[in-house]
Amino acid sequence: MNTYDKLVEASQFLQPFNAAGANIGVVLGSGLGNFVQEIAITKEIPYEEIPHFPVSTVEGHHGKLIFGTIAGKPVIAMAGRFHFYEGYAPEDVVFPIRVMKFLGVQTLLVSNAAGGVGEGMQVGDLMIITDHISFAIKNPLLGANDNRLGPRFADMSEPYKKDLIQKAKDIAQRLGIRLKEGVYFGVTGPTFETRAEYKMIRLLGAHAVGMSTVQEVIAASHAGMNVFAMSVITDVGIREEENIITHDEVLQAAKEAEPKFSAVFREMIAAL
Ligand code: HPA
């Protein structure tokens, strides 16, 4: 079965839970799952119950798709995402993004945990992603293009929409939350970077580095969705002495920054 037909089946399965007709989608990054408490949930569906969603190769749940409202606005949220480093094919990583598009999502809010490499980046900072660099990541649009999903040569001149960025800045100012801005450097992981790699990433003009988001944003742009994305800086790649970064540290830092992050996303949704 081709991707388009799989998308039709998955979205037909989900459509009954989307009676409210959500046009806002949210992807929650590592450690940011508490954001679901902002949602007045009408339905939660484990990924494994959705036709054609990627099948987990490792034990344990991979997350769920949540239907509900935030500030009265219907939303669809992904609590948990599929990472390329887990062994999923790029088209599987982006399958849920395309499903959201099929369900009517126009605006996609993406979040992630990332390492800070820019000048002055600190653990706990929130960074609006203004652009990205895809580094050695397999492009999810490789292969035959289905014109029903988007054009062969997708424009990437403004993958992160300026009007959404401005909205976030206005909201943060009103809430008294400091937001940084910068370029997200997408890597495959699963290793954290070496000292030399963090230095290279900084030299190449990026401010944060992470293992998600890029493939999703490419697929969303291809599909004509308006994307806003924000990183929570969970570690700092360039530091003088000790440079050991652990997954636990990343999750803990994301959790601590989560209330600030949630406030911005919640108000963004209220303002859309
Ligand atoms: N590097 C890559 N991915 C990450 C990092 C990092 O330092 N922190 C959180 N995700």
PDB file of C-alpha atoms in Angstrom, residues 10-178:
ATOM      1  CA  ALA A  10      -5.158   6.267   9.394  1.00  0.00           C
ATOM      2  CA  SER A  11      -7.041   9.541   9.132  1.00  0.00           C
ATOM      3  CA  GLN A  12     -10.362   7.775   8.491  1.00  0.00           C
ATOM      4  CA  PHE A  13      -9.775   5.768  11.668  1.00  0.00           C
ATOM      5  CA  LEU A  14      -9.045   8.955  13.642  1.00  0.00           C
ATOM      6  CA  GLN A  15     -11.638  11.271  12.115  1.00  0.00           C
ATOM      7  CA  PRO A  16     -14.469  10.257  14.518  1.00  0.00           C
ATOM      8  CA  PHE A  17     -12.365  11.559  17.420  1.00  0.00           C
ATOM      9  CA  ASN A  18     -11.807  14.848  15.643  1.00  0.00           C
ATOM     10  CA  ALA A  19     -15.423  16.017  15.541  1.00  0.00           C
ATOM     11  CA  ALA A  20     -14.292  19.455  16.695  1.00  0.00           C
ATOM     12  CA  GLY A  21     -12.134  19.776  13.548  1.00  0.00           C
ATOM     13  CA  ALA A  22      -8.756  20.685  15.022  1.00  0.00           C
ATOM     14  CA  ASN A  23      -6.589  22.850  12.829  1.00  0.00           C
ATOM     15  CA  ILE A  24      -3.760  23.106  15.361  1.00  0.00           C
ATOM     16  CA  GLY A  25      -1.256  20.293  15.947  1.00  0.00           C
ATOM     17  CA  VAL A  26       1.315  20.016  18.717  1.00  0.00           C
ATOM     18  CA  VAL A  27       4.401  17.804  18.954  1.00  0.00           C
ATOM     19  CA  LEU A  28       5.752  17.411  22.475  1.00  0.00           C
ATOM     20  CA  GLY A  29       9.455  16.840  22.889  1.00  0.00           C
ATOM     21  CA  SER A  30      11.427  14.884  25.474  1.00  0.00           C
ATOM     22  CA  GLY A  31      10.583  15.896  29.027  1.00  0.00           C
ATOM     23  CA  LEU A  32       7.791  18.205  27.884  1.00  0.00           C
ATOM     24  CA  GLY A  33       4.947  15.707  28.230  1.00  0.00           C
ATOM     25  CA  ASN A  34       3.431  17.603  31.171  1.00  0.00           C
ATOM     26  CA  PHE A  35       2.002  19.993  28.608  1.00  0.00           C
ATOM     27  CA  VAL A  36      -0.847  17.489  28.194  1.00  0.00           C
ATOM     28  CA  GLN A  37      -2.186  18.828  31.503  1.00  0.00           C
ATOM     29  CA  GLU A  38      -3.073  21.988  29.580  1.00  0.00           C
ATOM     30  CA  ILE A  39      -5.388  19.989  27.333  1.00  0.00           C
ATOM     31  CA  ALA A  40      -9.057  19.332  28.075  1.00  0.00           C
ATOM     32  CA  ILE A  41      -8.787  15.821  26.665  1.00  0.00           C
ATOM     33  CA  THR A  42     -11.644  14.264  24.739  1.00  0.00           C
ATOM     34  CA  LYS A  43      -9.768  11.182  23.439  1.00  0.00           C
ATOM     35  CA  GLU A  44      -6.334   9.581  23.805  1.00  0.00           C
ATOM     36  CA  ILE A  45      -5.223   6.871  21.410  1.00  0.00           C
ATOM     37  CA  PRO A  46      -2.027   4.872  21.882  1.00  0.00           C
ATOM     38  CA  TYR A  47       0.023   4.978  18.695  1.00  0.00           C
ATOM     39  CA  GLU A  48      -0.006   1.192  18.385  1.00  0.00           C
ATOM     40  CA  GLU A  49      -3.795   1.264  17.907  1.00  0.00           C
ATOM     41  CA  ILE A  50      -3.658   3.597  14.915  1.00  0.00           C
ATOM     42  CA  PRO A  51      -3.489   1.902  11.502  1.00  0.00           C
ATOM     43  CA  HIS A  52      -0.102   2.264   9.787  1.00  0.00           C
ATOM     44  CA  PHE A  53       1.519   4.190  12.606  1.00  0.00           C
ATOM     45  CA  PRO A  54       5.126   3.054  12.966  1.00  0.00           C
ATOM     46  CA  VAL A  55       5.477  -0.141  14.941  1.00  0.00           C
ATOM     47  CA  SER A  56       7.847   0.057  17.845  1.00  0.00           C
ATOM     48  CA  THR A  57      10.872  -2.176  17.431  1.00  0.00           C
ATOM     49  CA  VAL A  58      11.774  -1.875  21.087  1.00  0.00           C
ATOM     50  CA  GLU A  59       9.726  -2.670  24.166  1.00  0.00           C
ATOM     51  CA  GLY A  60       7.681  -0.031  25.820  1.00  0.00           C
ATOM     52  CA  HIS A  61       5.080   2.408  24.704  1.00  0.00           C
ATOM     53  CA  HIS A  62       5.855   5.089  22.240  1.00  0.00           C
ATOM     54  CA  GLY A  63       3.199   7.543  23.122  1.00  0.00           C
ATOM     55  CA  LYS A  64      -0.266   8.571  22.157  1.00  0.00           C
ATOM     56  CA  LEU A  65      -2.242  10.912  20.024  1.00  0.00           C
ATOM     57  CA  ILE A  66      -4.425  13.238  22.060  1.00  0.00           C
ATOM     58  CA  PHE A  67      -7.567  15.032  20.920  1.00  0.00           C
ATOM     59  CA  GLY A  68      -8.948  17.876  23.016  1.00  0.00           C
ATOM     60  CA  THR A  69      -9.045  21.621  23.481  1.00  0.00           C
ATOM     61  CA  ILE A  70      -6.743  24.282  24.850  1.00  0.00           C
ATOM     62  CA  ALA A  71      -8.358  27.641  25.638  1.00  0.00           C
ATOM     63  CA  GLY A  72     -11.391  26.344  23.775  1.00  0.00           C
ATOM     64  CA  LYS A  73      -9.390  25.651  20.597  1.00  0.00           C
ATOM     65  CA  PRO A  74      -9.477  22.089  19.295  1.00  0.00           C
ATOM     66  CA  VAL A  75      -6.001  20.574  19.061  1.00  0.00           C
ATOM     67  CA  ILE A  76      -4.328  17.295  18.214  1.00  0.00           C
ATOM     68  CA  ALA A  77      -1.209  16.595  20.246  1.00  0.00           C
ATOM     69  CA  MET A  78       1.515  14.014  19.888  1.00  0.00           C
ATOM     70  CA  ALA A  79       2.718  12.953  23.319  1.00  0.00           C
ATOM     71  CA  GLY A  80       5.882  11.211  22.194  1.00  0.00           C
ATOM     72  CA  ARG A  81       7.382  11.156  18.730  1.00  0.00           C
ATOM     73  CA  PHE A  82       9.317   8.769  16.485  1.00  0.00           C
ATOM     74  CA  HIS A  83      13.032   9.502  16.213  1.00  0.00           C
ATOM     75  CA  PHE A  84      15.200   8.575  13.277  1.00  0.00           C
ATOM     76  CA  TYR A  85      17.858   7.244  15.688  1.00  0.00           C
ATOM     77  CA  GLU A  86      15.416   4.609  16.922  1.00  0.00           C
ATOM     78  CA  GLY A  87      15.660   2.957  13.536  1.00  0.00           C
ATOM     79  CA  TYR A  88      12.470   4.251  11.916  1.00  0.00           C
ATOM     80  CA  ALA A  89      12.515   5.069   8.234  1.00  0.00           C
ATOM     81  CA  PRO A  90      12.230   8.824   7.574  1.00  0.00           C
ATOM     82  CA  GLU A  91       8.761   8.348   6.048  1.00  0.00           C
ATOM     83  CA  ASP A  92       7.671   6.667   9.292  1.00  0.00           C
ATOM     84  CA  VAL A  93       9.090   9.473  11.426  1.00  0.00           C
ATOM     85  CA  VAL A  94       6.912  11.950   9.524  1.00  0.00           C
ATOM     86  CA  PHE A  95       3.818   9.749   9.141  1.00  0.00           C
ATOM     87  CA  PRO A  96       1.973  11.277  12.149  1.00  0.00           C
ATOM     88  CA  ILE A  97       2.679  14.793  10.857  1.00  0.00           C
ATOM     89  CA  ARG A  98       1.057  13.916   7.555  1.00  0.00           C
ATOM     90  CA  VAL A  99      -1.862  12.301   9.353  1.00  0.00           C
ATOM     91  CA  MET A 100      -2.433  15.560  11.218  1.00  0.00           C
ATOM     92  CA  LYS A 101      -2.465  17.379   7.889  1.00  0.00           C
ATOM     93  CA  PHE A 102      -5.022  14.903   6.552  1.00  0.00           C
ATOM     94  CA  LEU A 103      -7.148  15.581   9.641  1.00  0.00           C
ATOM     95  CA  GLY A 104      -7.133  19.297   8.856  1.00  0.00           C
ATOM     96  CA  VAL A 105      -4.200  20.646  10.860  1.00  0.00           C
ATOM     97  CA  GLN A 106      -2.869  23.881   9.327  1.00  0.00           C
ATOM     98  CA  THR A 107      -0.628  25.155  12.094  1.00  0.00           C
ATOM     99  CA  LEU A 108       1.926  22.884  13.724  1.00  0.00           C
ATOM    100  CA  LEU A 109       3.677  23.738  16.992  1.00  0.00           C
ATOM    101  CA  VAL A 110       6.788  21.617  17.493  1.00  0.00           C
ATOM    102  CA  SER A 111       8.950  21.339  20.583  1.00  0.00           C
ATOM    103  CA  ASN A 112      12.169  19.587  21.458  1.00  0.00           C
ATOM    104  CA  ALA A 113      14.988  19.322  23.950  1.00  0.00           C
ATOM    105  CA  ALA A 114      18.258  20.592  22.505  1.00  0.00           C
ATOM    106  CA  GLY A 115      21.841  21.271  23.392  1.00  0.00           C
ATOM    107  CA  GLY A 116      22.822  24.933  23.465  1.00  0.00           C
ATOM    108  CA  VAL A 117      25.868  25.963  21.475  1.00  0.00           C
ATOM    109  CA  GLY A 118      25.201  29.654  20.848  1.00  0.00           C
ATOM    110  CA  GLU A 119      26.860  32.459  22.764  1.00  0.00           C
ATOM    111  CA  GLY A 120      25.283  32.821  26.182  1.00  0.00           C
ATOM    112  CA  MET A 121      22.993  29.795  25.889  1.00  0.00           C
ATOM    113  CA  GLN A 122      22.065  28.450  29.312  1.00  0.00           C
ATOM    114  CA  VAL A 123      20.321  25.358  30.573  1.00  0.00           C
ATOM    115  CA  GLY A 124      16.625  26.122  30.909  1.00  0.00           C
ATOM    116  CA  ASP A 125      16.543  28.715  28.135  1.00  0.00           C
ATOM    117  CA  LEU A 126      13.734  28.611  25.604  1.00  0.00           C
ATOM    118  CA  MET A 127      14.827  29.168  22.015  1.00  0.00           C
ATOM    119  CA  ILE A 128      12.488  29.996  19.155  1.00  0.00           C
ATOM    120  CA  ILE A 129      13.752  28.118  16.103  1.00  0.00           C
ATOM    121  CA  THR A 130      14.093  30.632  13.290  1.00  0.00           C
ATOM    122  CA  ASP A 131      15.700  28.225  10.828  1.00  0.00           C
ATOM    123  CA  HIS A 132      17.463  24.881  10.718  1.00  0.00           C
ATOM    124  CA  ILE A 133      20.464  23.115   9.272  1.00  0.00           C
ATOM    125  CA  SER A 134      19.887  19.484   8.384  1.00  0.00           C
ATOM    126  CA  PHE A 135      23.162  17.671   8.952  1.00  0.00           C
ATOM    127  CA  ALA A 136      23.580  14.166   7.549  1.00  0.00           C
ATOM    128  CA  ILE A 137      19.890  13.507   8.158  1.00  0.00           C
ATOM    129  CA  LYS A 138      18.004  11.477   5.602  1.00  0.00           C
ATOM    130  CA  ASN A 139      15.483  13.753   3.936  1.00  0.00           C
ATOM    131  CA  PRO A 140      11.973  12.296   4.326  1.00  0.00           C
ATOM    132  CA  LEU A 141      11.059  13.440   0.797  1.00  0.00           C
ATOM    133  CA  LEU A 142      13.690  11.269  -0.889  1.00  0.00           C
ATOM    134  CA  GLY A 143      12.232   8.892  -3.439  1.00  0.00           C
ATOM    135  CA  ALA A 144       9.255   9.136  -5.724  1.00  0.00           C
ATOM    136  CA  ASN A 145       7.131  12.188  -4.951  1.00  0.00           C
ATOM    137  CA  ASP A 146       3.394  11.887  -4.555  1.00  0.00           C
ATOM    138  CA  ASN A 147       2.068  15.240  -5.745  1.00  0.00           C
ATOM    139  CA  ARG A 148      -1.010  14.786  -3.560  1.00  0.00           C
ATOM    140  CA  LEU A 149       1.269  15.197  -0.530  1.00  0.00           C
ATOM    141  CA  GLY A 150       3.199  18.208  -1.820  1.00  0.00           C
ATOM    142  CA  PRO A 151       5.510  19.385  -4.604  1.00  0.00           C
ATOM    143  CA  ARG A 152       8.595  17.513  -5.799  1.00  0.00           C
ATOM    144  CA  PHE A 153      10.920  20.359  -4.862  1.00  0.00           C
ATOM    145  CA  ALA A 154       9.640  21.806  -1.621  1.00  0.00           C
ATOM    146  CA  ASP A 155      10.489  25.411  -0.866  1.00  0.00           C
ATOM    147  CA  MET A 156      12.318  25.852   2.427  1.00  0.00           C
ATOM    148  CA  SER A 157      12.737  29.628   2.462  1.00  0.00           C
ATOM    149  CA  GLU A 158      10.513  30.096   5.497  1.00  0.00           C
ATOM    150  CA  PRO A 159       9.932  26.751   7.197  1.00  0.00           C
ATOM    151  CA  TYR A 160       9.358  28.551  10.514  1.00  0.00           C
ATOM    152  CA  LYS A 161       6.726  31.183   9.893  1.00  0.00           C
ATOM    153  CA  LYS A 162       7.685  34.749  10.745  1.00  0.00           C
ATOM    154  CA  ASP A 163       4.200  35.736  11.861  1.00  0.00           C
ATOM    155  CA  LEU A 164       4.129  32.839  14.348  1.00  0.00           C
ATOM    156  CA  ILE A 165       7.580  33.817  15.619  1.00  0.00           C
ATOM    157  CA  GLN A 166       6.359  37.369  16.171  1.00  0.00           C
ATOM    158  CA  LYS A 167       3.284  36.095  17.982  1.00  0.00           C
ATOM    159  CA  ALA A 168       5.491  34.064  20.334  1.00  0.00           C
ATOM    160  CA  LYS A 169       7.696  37.054  21.048  1.00  0.00           C
ATOM    161  CA  ASP A 170       4.705  39.258  21.841  1.00  0.00           C
ATOM    162  CA  ILE A 171       3.287  36.591  24.162  1.00  0.00           C
ATOM    163  CA  ALA A 172       6.601  36.054  25.933  1.00  0.00           C
ATOM    164  CA  GLN A 173       6.990  39.771  26.484  1.00  0.00           C
ATOM    165  CA  ARG A 174       3.498  39.973  27.964  1.00  0.00           C
ATOM    166  CA  LEU A 175       4.218  36.991  30.249  1.00  0.00           C
ATOM    167  CA  GLY A 176       7.661  38.240  31.216  1.00  0.00           C
ATOM    168  CA  ILE A 177       9.349  35.138  29.794  1.00  0.00           C
ATOM    169  CA  ARG A 178      12.717  35.519  28.105  1.00  0.00           C
TER     170      ARG A 178
END
